[in-house]
Amino acid sequence: MIQFLLNDQLITLEQIDTNTTVLDYLRLHRQQTGTKEGCASGDCGACTVVLGELNEAQTGLQYRAINSCITLLGALQGKQLITVECLAGERLHPVQQTMVDCHGSQCGFCTPGFVMSLFAMWKQQPKPSHEHIDLALGGNLCRCTGYQPIIKAAQALGEYATDDTFSANAQTTRQALKALQPASHLALSYQQQQYFLPHTRAELAELCLHYPDARLVAGSTDLALEITQNLKELPCLIGVNQVQDMQQLDVLAEKIIIGAARPYSDCMEVIHTYYPAFAAMMQRLGSTQIRNQGTFGGNIGTASPIGDTLPVLLALNAEVELQKGEHIRLVNLNDYFTGYRKTVLEKGEFIAAVHIPRLQAQQVLMVDKVSKRFDDDISAVCAAWVLTLNNNVIECARSGYGGMAATPARALNAEQALIGKPLDHTTIQAAQQALAHDFKPMSDVRASSWYRMMVAQNLLERMSLSVHQPA
Amino acid sequence: MKQGHAGQAIPHDSAIRHVSGTARYVDDIPLPLNTLHAMVGTSTCAAGHITQLDLSAVKSSAGVKAVLTLDDVTGHKDIGPVFPGDPLLSTGEILFYGQPIFVVAADTYQNARRAARKAKIEYTPQTPLLDVKQALHQQRFVRPTHIFGQGNAQAAIQAAPIQLHGEQYIGGQEHFYLEGQVSLALPTEEGVMVYSSTQHPSELQKLVAEVLHLPIHAVTVEMRRMGGGFGGKETQAAQWACLAALLALKTQQAVKLRLPRADDMSLTGKRHPFWNQYTLGCDEEGKILGAMIQVVGECGYSPDLSDAIVDRAMFHSDNAYYLPNAHIVGQRCFTNTVSHTAFRGFGGPQGMMIIEQAMDDIARRVGKDPLDIRKLNLYQEQQTTPYGQTIEYFVLPSIIEQLEYSSDYWQRREGIKLFNQTASHVKKGLALTPVKFGISFTAQHLNQAGALIHIYTDGSIHLNHGGTEMGQGLNIKVAQVVATEFGVDIERVLISATRTDKVPNTSPTAASSGTDLNGKAAQQAAQILKARIAECIATEYQVPVESVEFVNNQVRYLGGALSFAEVANLAYLHRVSLSSTGYYKTPLIHYDRKAGKGRPFFYYAMGAAVSEVQIDTLTGEYKVLRVDILHDVGTSLNPAVDQGQIEGGFIQGMGWLTTEELMWNQEGRLLSTSPATYKIPAISDTPPVFNVALLKDHPNGVATIYHSKAVGEPPFMLAISVWSALRDAISSLSHYKMSPRLDTPATPERVLRAVLESRAHNP
Ligand SMILES: Cc1cc2nc3c(=O)[nH]c(=O)nc-3n(C[C@H](O)[C@H](O)[C@H](O)COP(=O)(O)OP(=O)(O)OC[C@H]3O[C@@H](n4cnc5c(N)ncnc54)[C@H](O)[C@@H]3O)c2cc1C
Ligand code: FES
Ligand code: FES
């Protein structure tokens, strides 16, 4: 059984197709058709809804936009699901009124999604900057307006009321959320299907051993596409988002440990503090909706050659913490990938956390991503380098490249070409040439092999131009 | 104060519903019990014949209620809109990858989708024809070549001091309307009721009737609103409606067919890719003396609307420039892909691109600023186009002059030159490009429209017209016209769904003509009713009929006034009909295809844009930094709606020319079938400085509705300035000695290639 609030209504679900997306639940099961389907793949934002939940300190509420089309019902446990139909009280909500006043809708099909993204943003930033707006709305596509009136609507928000029914009802909502029962171990089931929601790593470990063929669900931003695009039925699912001891974010003296189930959005602050170049790239990983759901565990779990965190983690010499039963092991990410979407992860084993070494005083981290479109696009090439510099001499160089091979991979030849050399134009040129021996990238819908190689080489130059020598 | 009359910037009539999630689209309509969901099964090769079709696994798949092939169609099997060539389902011959072969109806959407993938189909495949040049070489055309011109181009070019030649490949474009194709068909006593997201309800009605072998009156089509159309629902909506209707009649159950996004992208036609060439001669100053232009449209497997689309490309291959000697050739090539179709601009943008490329090329050759070349070649009043239309009310010189000033073009040009000399791997580019876009359907008979107005006894007004609302604000504009005519507040006018049983035999809402045609038709209906009411009042109160006025929610007459509601009731009691149709057809237009001469356009819409871009020469990435637009909408009916069309059209055009890349593999399968791989502009692509202004005090010279101008398509082509600015930035690497070819979409990859070429030219 799971419990959540649908707007203000308490919902308990038990017997329901466990592969149902939140979007289909709203549209087909509850006939709430205000939320739209534009793509069913997380790319357009038409299906955006907001999840309200108690913040980490349990003192206040936080609101996050997600794509309902790639979210499974298990993710709703303990949350308030807010949909476009329920924003307005007696009057339109400020985010709705500003959209009307600024002519922010034309055909209107994208509008409910924009309204919900605006709502989540406004709850955090009642007076958003241009940067906030671009970030908050980067995952919402509009084919009609060219965005200009929507940007104006968002910029005008400061002129509207600063409270709404949600703030007025905050007290009751908090109580209602606290009163929700925790999910039962077998949260949802239907015919042969099962959806488990363990609460601890120990429970998870046991389930994984017991159901070695089960699929783990973290943010489901990758997994759900198997359902909505490939029409697969996933009979046994184990959700990790209730596993409290996989949500940690520990900043230790020599490393930072991030729980595999922690959404990107909850990591951004720390990453920004300790690895600013990484944070800058992560702002372009998917969209706000994707980052509110997606996790490091999921990114490593897909083992995709275009997973954006992976080159960075490689360059940073990160380790993954794997657990099978009670056995825990640490594997260097470099040894983790064995082939195209193949890893050393065993049946019944899962990713518990990622351990990222902290940068030394002499180290610089450089990260860059090139894609066709700036917002919400998969990389043609993603590159990361950690250089250890001593008096402008590169003592140590470690890299990670995405999009260049069947797995995220280091550019070993290029690394060698840098080590022991001064950081200057000649050295970079030598490394660029060496890089040509590291990879034979392929051509696909995103870029040609030629372009990938050219960019991979040139990024080295571009990144080196931006290096600020550590003092 | 009158509320919501013509000229006021009032919000879209559905704005509040849009933001509240209560605006209903076809997929939101509550379904009758036992509604079935349909899906098509499609081919996995691009050319060949089916040798075996085994549907047993489809039929036995969970929830399946019916499976139909072309053999089950009793009526017409071909749904080609103008010319035949579009079989409803495959005849056994395969024409493109993803061609629908059968249709299945099941109890749920998911079951229908799963079942549709279970067919066992075998083919004798043939090598698909996928290359437009090869098609041209083999003379594989879906429609014959068309040629027009004036003077003697060849002689003029030969005699000219400078000769230039250029070519370009212009990529197509996926419509990516946010709401995909969808139809819902309900069996009725007499036939079928169809709810469809379509720009052309009347054609859909006719095709459904033909496929079902019913008279047209047995089919009704309703369309309240589309979640975007852009041309993609002009002809491409029909197939899904016909299939849903076919299944509805067979099963006697309601049937919904909604294409999932990947299928929508794979199975429906797109903007035509074009391959264009020019050869021209000009003098030392850069003035064109003669031009030969060939535009080659890649049409896909069938004619669809390609005849008219390539015509429009030809009609716009001069854009705003005088070609005293011109020879324009248009080709319509067959390829084994989806049949390419209408898309905002309808071939016009693709045609314009070739002459805009030529402008840049001339500038590099004679060493002048491209803007000077554009101004030098600009039309002047009373000159003629290559197809014989006389240039009138030509406001572009003034638009360009105002824009040069307001955008600070020349100062910025100097700044950019300086920047490019000093900056390392980042270069900037600037370009001003004009648009002159012909308004009217090139198929003459389509230039007609009907409307229907009822006034009820409480004075409320029910308005219906033949146009369809897809976000462009057509309904609100037409309602503003009606409110203005009756002198009432806009709230009194109810805009209702477009229905084929209210206004018959309508034209598609396309060619930017929606307001021009339907606004006029609605105006006529209103004027008929006003005349009836005025006469009634004149008789009742014994006043001259001329004294009756409709103002301020009142009807005034010599010595008195009544509220509009009172008048409505009075007229009713006096047995005056309060319902009227209205009708309009566009005057003056004609085109003699044999001679290649005429006046295909009632008038031209015009505008210009200045774009500034920045490119990274290491990766080819770029950013549009600033855009200034001045556009002519005549006397605006609704400045907010018009501004929205300009901004939205511009960004859509920018996407077409930059990041929106369609990619087919060698088997003819489309690879870019989702928004994950096909990138339309997102929010941060909107330029940080984006100044859009409507040209002031310039009513349309011809008698359109309140002297406004069509605005749906023309602004799309303003985005050519972005492409030209990219070329400008790239050209800086050769010290503006040359502009390398930059095919579109100008993805970062293409820009990087051009960067290398430009740099190589400047050792
Ligand atoms: C619109 C869109 C844009 C995207 N953009 C980007 C992008 O720019 N860059 C990028 O890198 N990715 C992108 N992605 C892909 C995806 O969002 C990320 O890879 C994300 O990190 C996946 O995390 P998740 O928590 O959602 O994983 P899920 O979808 O829940 O899981 C992914 C896979 O990992 C497995 N898994 C999950 N958790 C664990 C665990 N703890 N142990 C073992 N296996 C596990 C799952 O079983 C599944 O096979 C995008 C996706 C979408 C839909
Ligand atoms: S429907 Fe497009 S993101 Fe969900
Ligand atoms: S208003 Fe049509 S997609 Fe945004």
PDB file of C-alpha atoms in Angstrom, chain A residues 19 24 27-28 33-41 43-44 46 84-88 92 95-97 99-101 103 105-112 114-115 130 133-135 137-152 227-233 284 368-378 444-452 454-455 458-459 461-462 465, chain B residues 9-12 14-16 18-25 27-28 109-110 113-114 117 173-180 225-228 230 258 260-262 343-344 424-425 469-472 616-622 638 640-641 643-645 647-649 651-652 655 659-661 663 671-672 674-688 690 747-749 752-753 756:
ATOM      1  CA  ASN A  19       3.819   0.058 -14.493  1.00  0.00           C
ATOM      2  CA  ASP A  24      -1.803   7.876 -17.017  1.00  0.00           C
ATOM      3  CA  ARG A  27      -5.670  11.134 -17.128  1.00  0.00           C
ATOM      4  CA  LEU A  28      -7.095   7.615 -17.337  1.00  0.00           C
ATOM      5  CA  THR A  33      -7.023  15.704 -18.148  1.00  0.00           C
ATOM      6  CA  GLY A  34      -5.507  19.099 -17.392  1.00  0.00           C
ATOM      7  CA  THR A  35      -2.072  17.501 -17.375  1.00  0.00           C
ATOM      8  CA  LYS A  36      -1.048  16.806 -20.974  1.00  0.00           C
ATOM      9  CA  GLU A  37       0.997  14.218 -22.783  1.00  0.00           C
ATOM     10  CA  GLY A  38       3.342  15.703 -25.349  1.00  0.00           C
ATOM     11  CA  CYS A  39       5.967  12.995 -25.678  1.00  0.00           C
ATOM     12  CA  ALA A  40       5.782  10.450 -22.844  1.00  0.00           C
ATOM     13  CA  SER A  41       9.564  10.488 -22.731  1.00  0.00           C
ATOM     14  CA  ASP A  43      11.500  15.733 -22.990  1.00  0.00           C
ATOM     15  CA  CYS A  44       8.701  18.252 -23.412  1.00  0.00           C
ATOM     16  CA  ALA A  46       3.703  19.153 -21.020  1.00  0.00           C
ATOM     17  CA  VAL A  84      -2.878  22.269 -12.691  1.00  0.00           C
ATOM     18  CA  GLU A  85      -6.592  21.979 -12.024  1.00  0.00           C
ATOM     19  CA  CYS A  86      -6.065  22.750  -8.358  1.00  0.00           C
ATOM     20  CA  LEU A  87      -3.778  25.780  -8.434  1.00  0.00           C
ATOM     21  CA  ALA A  88      -6.499  28.368  -8.616  1.00  0.00           C
ATOM     22  CA  LEU A  92      -6.291  32.389 -10.638  1.00  0.00           C
ATOM     23  CA  VAL A  95       1.566  32.140 -11.932  1.00  0.00           C
ATOM     24  CA  GLN A  96      -1.607  31.617 -13.936  1.00  0.00           C
ATOM     25  CA  GLN A  97      -2.660  35.233 -13.898  1.00  0.00           C
ATOM     26  CA  MET A  99       0.570  33.967 -17.989  1.00  0.00           C
ATOM     27  CA  VAL A 100      -2.830  35.347 -19.012  1.00  0.00           C
ATOM     28  CA  ASP A 101      -1.720  38.940 -18.638  1.00  0.00           C
ATOM     29  CA  HIS A 103      -0.150  36.367 -23.425  1.00  0.00           C
ATOM     30  CA  SER A 105      -0.300  30.806 -24.160  1.00  0.00           C
ATOM     31  CA  GLN A 106      -1.201  30.339 -27.795  1.00  0.00           C
ATOM     32  CA  CYS A 107      -2.377  26.811 -28.537  1.00  0.00           C
ATOM     33  CA  GLY A 108      -2.290  26.189 -24.800  1.00  0.00           C
ATOM     34  CA  PHE A 109      -1.141  22.603 -24.936  1.00  0.00           C
ATOM     35  CA  CYS A 110       2.180  23.267 -23.261  1.00  0.00           C
ATOM     36  CA  THR A 111       0.633  25.737 -20.841  1.00  0.00           C
ATOM     37  CA  PRO A 112      -0.389  23.494 -17.925  1.00  0.00           C
ATOM     38  CA  PHE A 114       4.645  25.693 -17.865  1.00  0.00           C
ATOM     39  CA  VAL A 115       2.233  26.789 -15.176  1.00  0.00           C
ATOM     40  CA  HIS A 130      16.597  35.466 -15.826  1.00  0.00           C
ATOM     41  CA  ILE A 133      13.721  31.327 -15.213  1.00  0.00           C
ATOM     42  CA  ASP A 134      15.872  29.588 -17.817  1.00  0.00           C
ATOM     43  CA  LEU A 135      16.725  26.869 -15.340  1.00  0.00           C
ATOM     44  CA  LEU A 137      11.669  26.272 -17.587  1.00  0.00           C
ATOM     45  CA  GLY A 138      14.465  24.591 -19.564  1.00  0.00           C
ATOM     46  CA  GLY A 139      12.528  21.331 -19.542  1.00  0.00           C
ATOM     47  CA  ASN A 140       9.313  22.773 -20.936  1.00  0.00           C
ATOM     48  CA  LEU A 141       8.989  23.048 -24.693  1.00  0.00           C
ATOM     49  CA  CYS A 142       6.658  25.479 -26.371  1.00  0.00           C
ATOM     50  CA  ARG A 143       6.291  25.381 -30.131  1.00  0.00           C
ATOM     51  CA  CYS A 144       4.061  28.440 -30.457  1.00  0.00           C
ATOM     52  CA  THR A 145       5.255  31.389 -28.420  1.00  0.00           C
ATOM     53  CA  GLY A 146       9.013  31.388 -28.845  1.00  0.00           C
ATOM     54  CA  TYR A 147       9.069  31.690 -25.019  1.00  0.00           C
ATOM     55  CA  GLN A 148       9.307  35.463 -24.974  1.00  0.00           C
ATOM     56  CA  PRO A 149       5.873  36.078 -23.408  1.00  0.00           C
ATOM     57  CA  ILE A 150       6.478  33.250 -20.938  1.00  0.00           C
ATOM     58  CA  ILE A 151       9.779  34.801 -19.880  1.00  0.00           C
ATOM     59  CA  LYS A 152       7.981  38.111 -19.452  1.00  0.00           C
ATOM     60  CA  ILE A 227       7.603   1.164 -20.432  1.00  0.00           C
ATOM     61  CA  THR A 228       6.398   4.179 -22.372  1.00  0.00           C
ATOM     62  CA  GLN A 229       8.580   3.814 -25.465  1.00  0.00           C
ATOM     63  CA  ASN A 230       9.487   0.132 -25.734  1.00  0.00           C
ATOM     64  CA  LEU A 231       6.132  -1.021 -24.311  1.00  0.00           C
ATOM     65  CA  LYS A 232       7.854  -3.422 -21.956  1.00  0.00           C
ATOM     66  CA  GLU A 233       6.138  -4.774 -18.911  1.00  0.00           C
ATOM     67  CA  ARG A 284      22.620  21.139 -18.208  1.00  0.00           C
ATOM     68  CA  ASP A 368      32.625  20.725 -20.648  1.00  0.00           C
ATOM     69  CA  LYS A 369      29.665  19.410 -22.570  1.00  0.00           C
ATOM     70  CA  VAL A 370      28.755  19.939 -26.212  1.00  0.00           C
ATOM     71  CA  SER A 371      25.319  19.190 -27.580  1.00  0.00           C
ATOM     72  CA  LYS A 372      23.156  20.387 -30.441  1.00  0.00           C
ATOM     73  CA  ARG A 373      20.968  22.427 -28.129  1.00  0.00           C
ATOM     74  CA  PHE A 374      22.133  24.114 -24.958  1.00  0.00           C
ATOM     75  CA  ASP A 375      19.171  23.186 -22.734  1.00  0.00           C
ATOM     76  CA  ASP A 376      18.142  19.647 -21.964  1.00  0.00           C
ATOM     77  CA  ASP A 377      20.098  17.779 -24.594  1.00  0.00           C
ATOM     78  CA  ILE A 378      22.178  14.637 -24.514  1.00  0.00           C
ATOM     79  CA  ASP A 444      24.853   8.729 -34.886  1.00  0.00           C
ATOM     80  CA  VAL A 445      21.877  11.035 -34.806  1.00  0.00           C
ATOM     81  CA  ARG A 446      23.648  13.450 -32.479  1.00  0.00           C
ATOM     82  CA  ALA A 447      26.982  13.868 -34.216  1.00  0.00           C
ATOM     83  CA  SER A 448      29.387  12.344 -36.674  1.00  0.00           C
ATOM     84  CA  SER A 449      32.518  10.540 -35.688  1.00  0.00           C
ATOM     85  CA  TRP A 450      34.538  13.375 -37.203  1.00  0.00           C
ATOM     86  CA  TYR A 451      32.788  15.997 -35.122  1.00  0.00           C
ATOM     87  CA  ARG A 452      33.091  14.050 -31.906  1.00  0.00           C
ATOM     88  CA  MET A 454      37.328  17.265 -33.351  1.00  0.00           C
ATOM     89  CA  VAL A 455      35.336  18.543 -30.413  1.00  0.00           C
ATOM     90  CA  ASN A 458      39.217  21.196 -29.128  1.00  0.00           C
ATOM     91  CA  LEU A 459      37.562  21.015 -25.730  1.00  0.00           C
ATOM     92  CA  GLU A 461      42.060  23.690 -25.700  1.00  0.00           C
ATOM     93  CA  ARG A 462      38.901  25.487 -24.605  1.00  0.00           C
ATOM     94  CA  LEU A 465      42.005  28.511 -21.655  1.00  0.00           C
TER      95      LEU A 465
ATOM     96  CA  ALA B   9      -4.540  43.712 -27.353  1.00  0.00           C
ATOM     97  CA  ILE B  10      -6.895  41.417 -25.488  1.00  0.00           C
ATOM     98  CA  PRO B  11      -5.864  37.918 -24.399  1.00  0.00           C
ATOM     99  CA  HIS B  12      -6.585  34.773 -26.324  1.00  0.00           C
ATOM    100  CA  SER B  14      -9.041  30.470 -24.125  1.00  0.00           C
ATOM    101  CA  ALA B  15      -6.204  31.949 -22.069  1.00  0.00           C
ATOM    102  CA  ILE B  16      -7.870  31.314 -18.710  1.00  0.00           C
ATOM    103  CA  HIS B  18      -5.250  27.177 -20.957  1.00  0.00           C
ATOM    104  CA  VAL B  19      -3.677  28.114 -17.646  1.00  0.00           C
ATOM    105  CA  SER B  20      -6.292  26.227 -15.634  1.00  0.00           C
ATOM    106  CA  GLY B  21      -6.051  22.965 -17.510  1.00  0.00           C
ATOM    107  CA  THR B  22      -9.695  23.188 -18.546  1.00  0.00           C
ATOM    108  CA  ALA B  23      -9.171  23.830 -22.252  1.00  0.00           C
ATOM    109  CA  ARG B  24     -10.321  20.596 -23.788  1.00  0.00           C
ATOM    110  CA  TYR B  25      -8.393  18.911 -26.617  1.00  0.00           C
ATOM    111  CA  ASP B  27      -7.675  13.449 -26.148  1.00  0.00           C
ATOM    112  CA  ASP B  28      -9.439  15.055 -23.171  1.00  0.00           C
ATOM    113  CA  TYR B 109      -4.202   2.242 -25.832  1.00  0.00           C
ATOM    114  CA  GLN B 110      -1.385   0.099 -24.509  1.00  0.00           C
ATOM    115  CA  ARG B 113       0.152  -0.438 -29.349  1.00  0.00           C
ATOM    116  CA  ARG B 114       1.466  -3.797 -28.242  1.00  0.00           C
ATOM    117  CA  ARG B 117       3.954  -4.560 -33.150  1.00  0.00           C
ATOM    118  CA  GLN B 173      11.400  20.321 -40.383  1.00  0.00           C
ATOM    119  CA  GLU B 174       9.241  18.310 -38.061  1.00  0.00           C
ATOM    120  CA  HIS B 175       6.142  20.241 -37.022  1.00  0.00           C
ATOM    121  CA  PHE B 176       6.378  19.137 -33.424  1.00  0.00           C
ATOM    122  CA  TYR B 177       2.948  20.479 -32.540  1.00  0.00           C
ATOM    123  CA  LEU B 178       2.810  19.732 -28.814  1.00  0.00           C
ATOM    124  CA  GLU B 179      -0.472  17.874 -29.268  1.00  0.00           C
ATOM    125  CA  GLY B 180       0.074  14.929 -31.588  1.00  0.00           C
ATOM    126  CA  ARG B 225      -8.931  23.659 -30.815  1.00  0.00           C
ATOM    127  CA  MET B 226      -5.637  22.149 -31.773  1.00  0.00           C
ATOM    128  CA  GLY B 227      -2.566  21.966 -29.603  1.00  0.00           C
ATOM    129  CA  GLY B 228      -0.610  23.415 -32.512  1.00  0.00           C
ATOM    130  CA  PHE B 230       1.675  24.725 -38.250  1.00  0.00           C
ATOM    131  CA  ARG B 258      -3.876   8.919 -31.136  1.00  0.00           C
ATOM    132  CA  PRO B 260       2.370   8.267 -29.858  1.00  0.00           C
ATOM    133  CA  ARG B 261       5.071  10.874 -30.413  1.00  0.00           C
ATOM    134  CA  ALA B 262       7.601   8.559 -32.065  1.00  0.00           C
ATOM    135  CA  PHE B 343       4.490  23.801 -42.873  1.00  0.00           C
ATOM    136  CA  ARG B 344       4.314  27.477 -41.989  1.00  0.00           C
ATOM    137  CA  SER B 424      40.445  34.490 -29.792  1.00  0.00           C
ATOM    138  CA  HIS B 425      38.136  31.606 -30.500  1.00  0.00           C
ATOM    139  CA  GLU B 469      -8.068  27.612 -33.946  1.00  0.00           C
ATOM    140  CA  MET B 470      -4.591  26.226 -33.413  1.00  0.00           C
ATOM    141  CA  GLY B 471      -3.245  28.864 -31.087  1.00  0.00           C
ATOM    142  CA  GLN B 472      -2.852  31.611 -33.667  1.00  0.00           C
ATOM    143  CA  ASP B 616      32.698  29.321 -30.856  1.00  0.00           C
ATOM    144  CA  THR B 617      35.227  28.354 -33.487  1.00  0.00           C
ATOM    145  CA  LEU B 618      36.441  25.371 -31.463  1.00  0.00           C
ATOM    146  CA  THR B 619      33.126  23.563 -31.302  1.00  0.00           C
ATOM    147  CA  GLY B 620      30.802  25.349 -33.708  1.00  0.00           C
ATOM    148  CA  GLU B 621      28.425  26.147 -30.846  1.00  0.00           C
ATOM    149  CA  TYR B 622      26.659  29.459 -31.111  1.00  0.00           C
ATOM    150  CA  ASN B 638      -4.931  42.463 -32.006  1.00  0.00           C
ATOM    151  CA  ALA B 640      -0.770  41.104 -28.646  1.00  0.00           C
ATOM    152  CA  VAL B 641      -1.764  38.224 -30.862  1.00  0.00           C
ATOM    153  CA  GLN B 643       3.329  40.094 -31.603  1.00  0.00           C
ATOM    154  CA  GLY B 644       2.950  36.503 -30.423  1.00  0.00           C
ATOM    155  CA  GLN B 645       2.863  35.276 -33.997  1.00  0.00           C
ATOM    156  CA  GLU B 647       8.002  36.077 -31.859  1.00  0.00           C
ATOM    157  CA  GLY B 648       6.817  32.501 -32.120  1.00  0.00           C
ATOM    158  CA  GLY B 649       7.277  32.347 -35.882  1.00  0.00           C
ATOM    159  CA  ILE B 651      11.898  31.228 -33.023  1.00  0.00           C
ATOM    160  CA  GLN B 652      10.341  28.386 -34.976  1.00  0.00           C
ATOM    161  CA  GLY B 655      14.961  26.218 -34.946  1.00  0.00           C
ATOM    162  CA  THR B 659      19.229  22.816 -34.300  1.00  0.00           C
ATOM    163  CA  GLU B 660      16.291  20.928 -35.792  1.00  0.00           C
ATOM    164  CA  GLU B 661      17.923  18.098 -37.667  1.00  0.00           C
ATOM    165  CA  MET B 663      18.111  12.293 -39.916  1.00  0.00           C
ATOM    166  CA  LEU B 671      16.331   8.259 -36.632  1.00  0.00           C
ATOM    167  CA  SER B 672      15.278  11.545 -35.061  1.00  0.00           C
ATOM    168  CA  SER B 674      11.665  11.942 -30.431  1.00  0.00           C
ATOM    169  CA  PRO B 675      12.293  15.270 -28.780  1.00  0.00           C
ATOM    170  CA  ALA B 676      15.342  13.597 -27.247  1.00  0.00           C
ATOM    171  CA  THR B 677      16.994  13.503 -30.660  1.00  0.00           C
ATOM    172  CA  TYR B 678      15.125  16.228 -32.540  1.00  0.00           C
ATOM    173  CA  LYS B 679      15.834  19.515 -30.830  1.00  0.00           C
ATOM    174  CA  ILE B 680      13.374  22.358 -31.220  1.00  0.00           C
ATOM    175  CA  PRO B 681      14.385  25.606 -29.537  1.00  0.00           C
ATOM    176  CA  ALA B 682      14.163  25.633 -25.755  1.00  0.00           C
ATOM    177  CA  ILE B 683      13.828  28.624 -23.492  1.00  0.00           C
ATOM    178  CA  SER B 684      17.446  29.737 -23.342  1.00  0.00           C
ATOM    179  CA  ASP B 685      17.576  29.838 -27.136  1.00  0.00           C
ATOM    180  CA  THR B 686      15.304  32.871 -27.021  1.00  0.00           C
ATOM    181  CA  PRO B 687      17.693  35.762 -27.549  1.00  0.00           C
ATOM    182  CA  PRO B 688      18.352  37.745 -24.369  1.00  0.00           C
ATOM    183  CA  PHE B 690      14.562  40.446 -28.483  1.00  0.00           C
ATOM    184  CA  THR B 747      24.056  22.609 -36.345  1.00  0.00           C
ATOM    185  CA  PRO B 748      27.227  23.235 -34.373  1.00  0.00           C
ATOM    186  CA  GLU B 749      28.776  20.482 -36.474  1.00  0.00           C
ATOM    187  CA  LEU B 752      32.444  23.966 -37.339  1.00  0.00           C
ATOM    188  CA  ARG B 753      32.980  22.530 -40.816  1.00  0.00           C
ATOM    189  CA  LEU B 756      37.479  25.291 -40.972  1.00  0.00           C
TER     190      LEU B 756
END
